[in-house]
Coordinates of C-alpha atoms and ligand atoms in Angstrom, one line a residue:
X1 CA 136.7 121.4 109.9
X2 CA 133.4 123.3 109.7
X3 CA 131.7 120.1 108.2
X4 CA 130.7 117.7 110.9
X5 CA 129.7 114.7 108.7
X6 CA 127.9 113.4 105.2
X7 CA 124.9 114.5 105.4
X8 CA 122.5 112.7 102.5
X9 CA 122.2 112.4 98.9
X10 CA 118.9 113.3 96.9
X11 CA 118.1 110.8 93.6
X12 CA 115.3 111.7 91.2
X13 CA 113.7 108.5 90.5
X14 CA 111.0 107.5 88.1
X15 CA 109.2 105.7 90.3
X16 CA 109.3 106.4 94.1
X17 CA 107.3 103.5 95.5
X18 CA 110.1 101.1 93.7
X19 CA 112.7 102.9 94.8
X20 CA 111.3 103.0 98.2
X21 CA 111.2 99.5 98.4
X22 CA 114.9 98.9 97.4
X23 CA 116.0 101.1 99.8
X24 CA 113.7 99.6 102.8
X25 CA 114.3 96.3 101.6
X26 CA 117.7 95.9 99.8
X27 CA 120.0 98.4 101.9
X28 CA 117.9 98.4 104.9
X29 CA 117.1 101.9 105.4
X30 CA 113.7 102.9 107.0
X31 CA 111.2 106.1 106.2
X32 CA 111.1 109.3 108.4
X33 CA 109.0 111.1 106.7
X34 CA 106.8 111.3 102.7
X35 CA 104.5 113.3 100.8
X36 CA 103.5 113.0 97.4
X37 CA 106.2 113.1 95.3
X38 CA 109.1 112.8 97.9
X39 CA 110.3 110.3 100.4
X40 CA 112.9 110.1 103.6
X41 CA 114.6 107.6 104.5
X42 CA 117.7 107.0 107.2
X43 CA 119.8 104.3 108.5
X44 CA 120.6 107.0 111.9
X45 CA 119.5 109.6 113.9
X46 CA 119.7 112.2 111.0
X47 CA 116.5 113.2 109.9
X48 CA 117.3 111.6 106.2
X49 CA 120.2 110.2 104.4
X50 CA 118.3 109.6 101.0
X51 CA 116.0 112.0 100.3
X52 CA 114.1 110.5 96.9
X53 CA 111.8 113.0 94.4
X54 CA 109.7 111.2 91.8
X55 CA 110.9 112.4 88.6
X56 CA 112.5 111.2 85.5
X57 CA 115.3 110.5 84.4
X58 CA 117.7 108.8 87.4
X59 CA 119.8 111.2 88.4
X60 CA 121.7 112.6 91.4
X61 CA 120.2 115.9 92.5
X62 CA 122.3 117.5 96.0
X63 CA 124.5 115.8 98.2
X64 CA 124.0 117.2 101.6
X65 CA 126.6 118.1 104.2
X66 CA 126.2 118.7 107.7
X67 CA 127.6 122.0 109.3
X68 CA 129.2 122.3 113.3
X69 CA 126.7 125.5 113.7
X70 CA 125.8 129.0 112.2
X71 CA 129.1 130.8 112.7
X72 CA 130.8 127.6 110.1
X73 CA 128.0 128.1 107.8
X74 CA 128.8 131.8 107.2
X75 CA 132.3 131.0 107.1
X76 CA 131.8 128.4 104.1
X77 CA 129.7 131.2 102.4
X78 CA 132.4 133.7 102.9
X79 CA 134.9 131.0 101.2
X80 CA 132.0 130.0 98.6
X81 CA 131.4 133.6 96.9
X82 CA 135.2 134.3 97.3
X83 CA 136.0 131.2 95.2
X84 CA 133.8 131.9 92.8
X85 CA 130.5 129.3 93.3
X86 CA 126.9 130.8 93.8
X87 CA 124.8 130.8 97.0
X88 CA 121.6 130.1 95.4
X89 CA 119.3 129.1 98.0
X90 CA 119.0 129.4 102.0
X91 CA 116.3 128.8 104.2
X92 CA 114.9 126.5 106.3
X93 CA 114.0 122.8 104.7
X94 CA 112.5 119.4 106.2
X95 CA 114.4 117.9 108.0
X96 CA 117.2 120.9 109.0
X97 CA 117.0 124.5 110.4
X98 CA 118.8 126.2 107.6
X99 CA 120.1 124.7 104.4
X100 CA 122.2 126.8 102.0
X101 CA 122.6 125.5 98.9
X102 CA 126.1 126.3 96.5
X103 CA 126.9 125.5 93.2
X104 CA 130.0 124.8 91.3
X105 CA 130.9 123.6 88.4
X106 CA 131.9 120.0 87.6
X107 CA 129.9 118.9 91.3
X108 CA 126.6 118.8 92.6
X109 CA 124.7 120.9 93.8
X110 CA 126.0 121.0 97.5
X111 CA 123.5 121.3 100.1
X112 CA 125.0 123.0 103.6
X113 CA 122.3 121.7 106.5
X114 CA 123.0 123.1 109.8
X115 CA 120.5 122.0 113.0
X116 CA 119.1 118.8 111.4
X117 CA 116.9 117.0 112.7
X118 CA 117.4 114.4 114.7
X119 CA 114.9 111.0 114.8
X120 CA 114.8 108.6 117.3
X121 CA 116.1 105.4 116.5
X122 CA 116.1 101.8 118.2
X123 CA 118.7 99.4 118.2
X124 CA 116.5 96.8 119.6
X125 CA 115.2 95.4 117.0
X126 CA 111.6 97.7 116.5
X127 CA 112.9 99.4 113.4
X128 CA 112.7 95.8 111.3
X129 CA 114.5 95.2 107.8
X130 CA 114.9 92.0 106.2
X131 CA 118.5 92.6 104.9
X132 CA 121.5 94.0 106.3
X133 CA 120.6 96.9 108.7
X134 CA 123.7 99.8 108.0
X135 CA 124.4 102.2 110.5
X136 CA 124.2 105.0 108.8
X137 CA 125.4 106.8 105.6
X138 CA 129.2 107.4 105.8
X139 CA 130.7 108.7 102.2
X140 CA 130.0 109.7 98.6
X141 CA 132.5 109.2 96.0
X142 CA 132.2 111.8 93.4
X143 CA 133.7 112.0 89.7
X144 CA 134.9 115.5 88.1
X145 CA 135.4 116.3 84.8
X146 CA 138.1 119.0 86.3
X147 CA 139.5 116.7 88.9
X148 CA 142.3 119.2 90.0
X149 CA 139.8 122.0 90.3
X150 CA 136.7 120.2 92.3
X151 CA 140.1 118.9 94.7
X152 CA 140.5 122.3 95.5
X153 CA 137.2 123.3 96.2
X154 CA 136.6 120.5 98.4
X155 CA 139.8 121.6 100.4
X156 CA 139.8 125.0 100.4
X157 CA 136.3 125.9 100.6
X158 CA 134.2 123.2 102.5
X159 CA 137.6 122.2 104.0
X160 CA 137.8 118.6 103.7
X161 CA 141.3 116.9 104.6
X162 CA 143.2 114.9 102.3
X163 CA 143.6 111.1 103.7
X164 CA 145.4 109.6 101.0
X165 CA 145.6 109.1 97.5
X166 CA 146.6 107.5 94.3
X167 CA 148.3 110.0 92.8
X168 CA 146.2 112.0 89.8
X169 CA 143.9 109.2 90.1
X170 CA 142.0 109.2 93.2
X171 CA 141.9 111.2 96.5
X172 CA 139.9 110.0 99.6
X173 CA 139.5 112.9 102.0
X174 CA 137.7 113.4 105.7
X175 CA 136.0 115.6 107.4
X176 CA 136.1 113.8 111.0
X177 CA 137.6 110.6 112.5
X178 CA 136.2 108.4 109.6
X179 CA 139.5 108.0 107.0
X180 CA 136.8 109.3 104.0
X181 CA 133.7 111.2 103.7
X182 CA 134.1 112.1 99.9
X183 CA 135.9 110.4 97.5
X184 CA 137.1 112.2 94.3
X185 CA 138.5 110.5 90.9
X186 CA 138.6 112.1 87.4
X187 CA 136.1 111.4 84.5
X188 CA 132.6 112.4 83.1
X189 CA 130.6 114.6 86.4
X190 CA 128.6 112.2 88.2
X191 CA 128.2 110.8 91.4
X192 CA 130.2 107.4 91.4
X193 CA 128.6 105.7 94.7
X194 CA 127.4 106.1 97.8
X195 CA 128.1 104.2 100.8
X196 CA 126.4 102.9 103.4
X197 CA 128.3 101.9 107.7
X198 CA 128.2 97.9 108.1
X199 CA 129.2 96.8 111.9
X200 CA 131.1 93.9 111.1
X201 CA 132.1 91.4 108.8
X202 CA 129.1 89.0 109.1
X203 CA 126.6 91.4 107.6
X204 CA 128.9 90.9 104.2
X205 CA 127.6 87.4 104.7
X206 CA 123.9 88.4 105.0
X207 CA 124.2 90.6 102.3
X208 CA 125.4 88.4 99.7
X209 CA 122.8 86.0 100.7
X210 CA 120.2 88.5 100.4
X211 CA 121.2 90.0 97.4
X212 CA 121.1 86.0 95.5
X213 CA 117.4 85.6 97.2
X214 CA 116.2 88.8 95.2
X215 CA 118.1 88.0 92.0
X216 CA 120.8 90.6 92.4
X217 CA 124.4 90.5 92.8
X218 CA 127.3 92.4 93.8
X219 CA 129.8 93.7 91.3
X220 CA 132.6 93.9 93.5
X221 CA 133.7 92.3 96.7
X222 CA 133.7 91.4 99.5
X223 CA 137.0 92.6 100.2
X224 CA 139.1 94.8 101.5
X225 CA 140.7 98.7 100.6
X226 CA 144.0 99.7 101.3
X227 CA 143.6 103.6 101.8
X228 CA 141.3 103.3 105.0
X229 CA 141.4 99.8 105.0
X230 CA 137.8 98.9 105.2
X231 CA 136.3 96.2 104.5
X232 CA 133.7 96.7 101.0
X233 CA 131.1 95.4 98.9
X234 CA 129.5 97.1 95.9
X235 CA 125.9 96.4 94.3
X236 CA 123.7 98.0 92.0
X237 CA 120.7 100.2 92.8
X238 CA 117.9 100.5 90.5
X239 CA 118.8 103.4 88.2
X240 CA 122.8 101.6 87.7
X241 CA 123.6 103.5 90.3
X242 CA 126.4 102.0 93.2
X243 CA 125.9 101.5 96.5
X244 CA 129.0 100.2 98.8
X245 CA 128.4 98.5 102.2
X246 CA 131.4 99.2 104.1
X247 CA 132.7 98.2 107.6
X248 CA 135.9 97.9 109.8
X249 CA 136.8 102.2 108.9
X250 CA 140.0 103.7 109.5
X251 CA 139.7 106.1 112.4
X252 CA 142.2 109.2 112.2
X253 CA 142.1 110.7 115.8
X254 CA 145.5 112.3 115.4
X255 CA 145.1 114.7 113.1
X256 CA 148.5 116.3 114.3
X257 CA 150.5 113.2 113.7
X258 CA 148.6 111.8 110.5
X259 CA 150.1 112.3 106.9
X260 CA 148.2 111.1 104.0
X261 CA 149.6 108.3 101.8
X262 CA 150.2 107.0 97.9
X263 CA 149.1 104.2 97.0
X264 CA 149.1 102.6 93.7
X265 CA 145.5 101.5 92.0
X266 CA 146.9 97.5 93.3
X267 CA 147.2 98.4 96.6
X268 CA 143.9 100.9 96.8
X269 CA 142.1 98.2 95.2
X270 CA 141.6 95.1 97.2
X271 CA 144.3 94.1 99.3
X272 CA 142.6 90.5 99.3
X273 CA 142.6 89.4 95.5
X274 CA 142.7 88.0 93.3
X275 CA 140.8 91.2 91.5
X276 CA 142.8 93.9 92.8
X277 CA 141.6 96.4 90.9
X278 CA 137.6 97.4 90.1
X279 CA 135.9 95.5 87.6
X280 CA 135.1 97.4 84.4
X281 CA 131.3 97.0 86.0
X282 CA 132.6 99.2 88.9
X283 CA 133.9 101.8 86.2
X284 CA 131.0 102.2 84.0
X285 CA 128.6 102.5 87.1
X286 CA 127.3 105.0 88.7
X287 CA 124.6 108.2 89.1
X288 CA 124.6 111.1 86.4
X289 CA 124.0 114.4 88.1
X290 CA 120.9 116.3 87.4
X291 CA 121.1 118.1 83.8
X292 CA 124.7 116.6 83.9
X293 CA 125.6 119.1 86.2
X294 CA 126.9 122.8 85.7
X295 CA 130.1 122.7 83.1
X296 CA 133.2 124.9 83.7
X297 CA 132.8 127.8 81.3
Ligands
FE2_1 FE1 133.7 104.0 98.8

């Protein structure tokens, strides 16, 4: 696969000193790098995970992928004008060498980074948060108004791997070891959530308490998935966004041997109980894309 990993998602937000906060405070991330109207943040060694432009209204702008090196990127360009989506930017950006940016329709713009960045980081305790401290950012689930359609384009042009799925419902799909990078379900384009690496089980418990400190609470979980079989929590960012704190990841290191499952919306749900399945708050959440996104013609 020519994608090595999720790269980042870019919010407009109406107010990037806010937004700043929740995402230094609330999911733990720290800042790289700002200017006047845009910030950078990471939980890792990428240069930025959440990129954040003051603007208004909320919305999702790009969702960034990383790329294994030059000779992949011209490949996905090849397999981007031959499937029919436009190139419409390339050049160098903060943060990565080269970023090439393609459109289709029903998804957001996708941003392809190749040589990003790299920060250092410390695991010693000098980067300091007050909540949970994620790992890093590990997959974006997207919705499509032409499910079937965006399924193909993730597969056959940025050539993500089916994992598993509930059938015409939901497809969870990789791009390395990590069960999902992208998740893809039906309904109105937008970019469902975003999720963030937990290391164990006992950073659930720090982030529930440190959501009830600040007033907030999450809207699904603790529990735990069946296709990938992580363990999950959702919460709200600012602008009704989701963010999920995930941990305890499926690995697939046999990608001869693997075949991707069915599962029904029960067993995707929460293998734990008693709510299987997503609240209607899990449903109606979630980040509109930018202009709500290019339509099919
Ligand atoms: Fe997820």
């Amino acid at each position: 696969v020519s994608i090595s990993r999720i790269g980042h998602v870019s919010l407009r937000v109406p107010d990037l000193d806010d937004w700043t906060r929740f995402f230094c405070e609330i999911v733990g991330l720290r800042v790289v790098e700002r200017s006047a109207d845009e910030v950078f943040l990471t939980a890792s060694h990428r240069h930025h995970e959440i990129r954040l432009t003051g603007g208004y209204p909320y919305a999702c702008e790009t969702v960034g992928l990383d790329v294994r090196s030059e000779d992949e990127l011209q490949v996905l360009i090849g397999r981007a004008h031959r499937h029919g989506l436009a190139v419409t930017a390339d050049g160098p950006a903060i943060g990565a060498r080269r970023v090439v940016r393609v459109e289709g329709p029903d998804l957001p713009p996708v941003e392809l980074c190749c040589g990003t960045e790299r920060v250092e980081i410390s695991y010693d305790g000098s980067y300091e948060t007050v909540g949970p401290r994620p790992r890093k950012l590990g997959h974006l689930t997207l919705q499509s108004a032409t499910y079937q359609e965006t399924a193909e384009v993730l597969e056959e042009v940025f050539g993500f791997r089916l994992s598993d799925s509930v059938p015409n419902l939901f497809r969870w799909y990789r791009c390395n070891a990590d069960h999902h990078g992208i998740g893809l379900g039906p309904g109105e384009n937008r970019l469902h959530h975003y999720a963030f690496e937990l290391s164990c089980f006992e950073e659930f418990r720090q982030l529930g308490d440190h959501l009830f400190r600040r007033d907030l609470e999450m809207v699904w979980g603790p529990g735990r998935h069946g296709p990938g079989n992580n363990l999950f929590a959702y919460f709200r960012d600012p602008g009704g966004g989701l963010v999920e704190m995930y941990a305890d990841l499926l690995q697939i290191e046999d990608e001869e041997h693997y075949r991707p499952g069915e599962f029904t919306p029960e067993e995707a749900g929460n293998r734990w109980g008693p709510q299987t399945v997503p609240p209607d708050e899990w449903f109606e959440a979630g980040t509109p894309l930018c202009a709500g996104g290019r339509r099919r013609s």
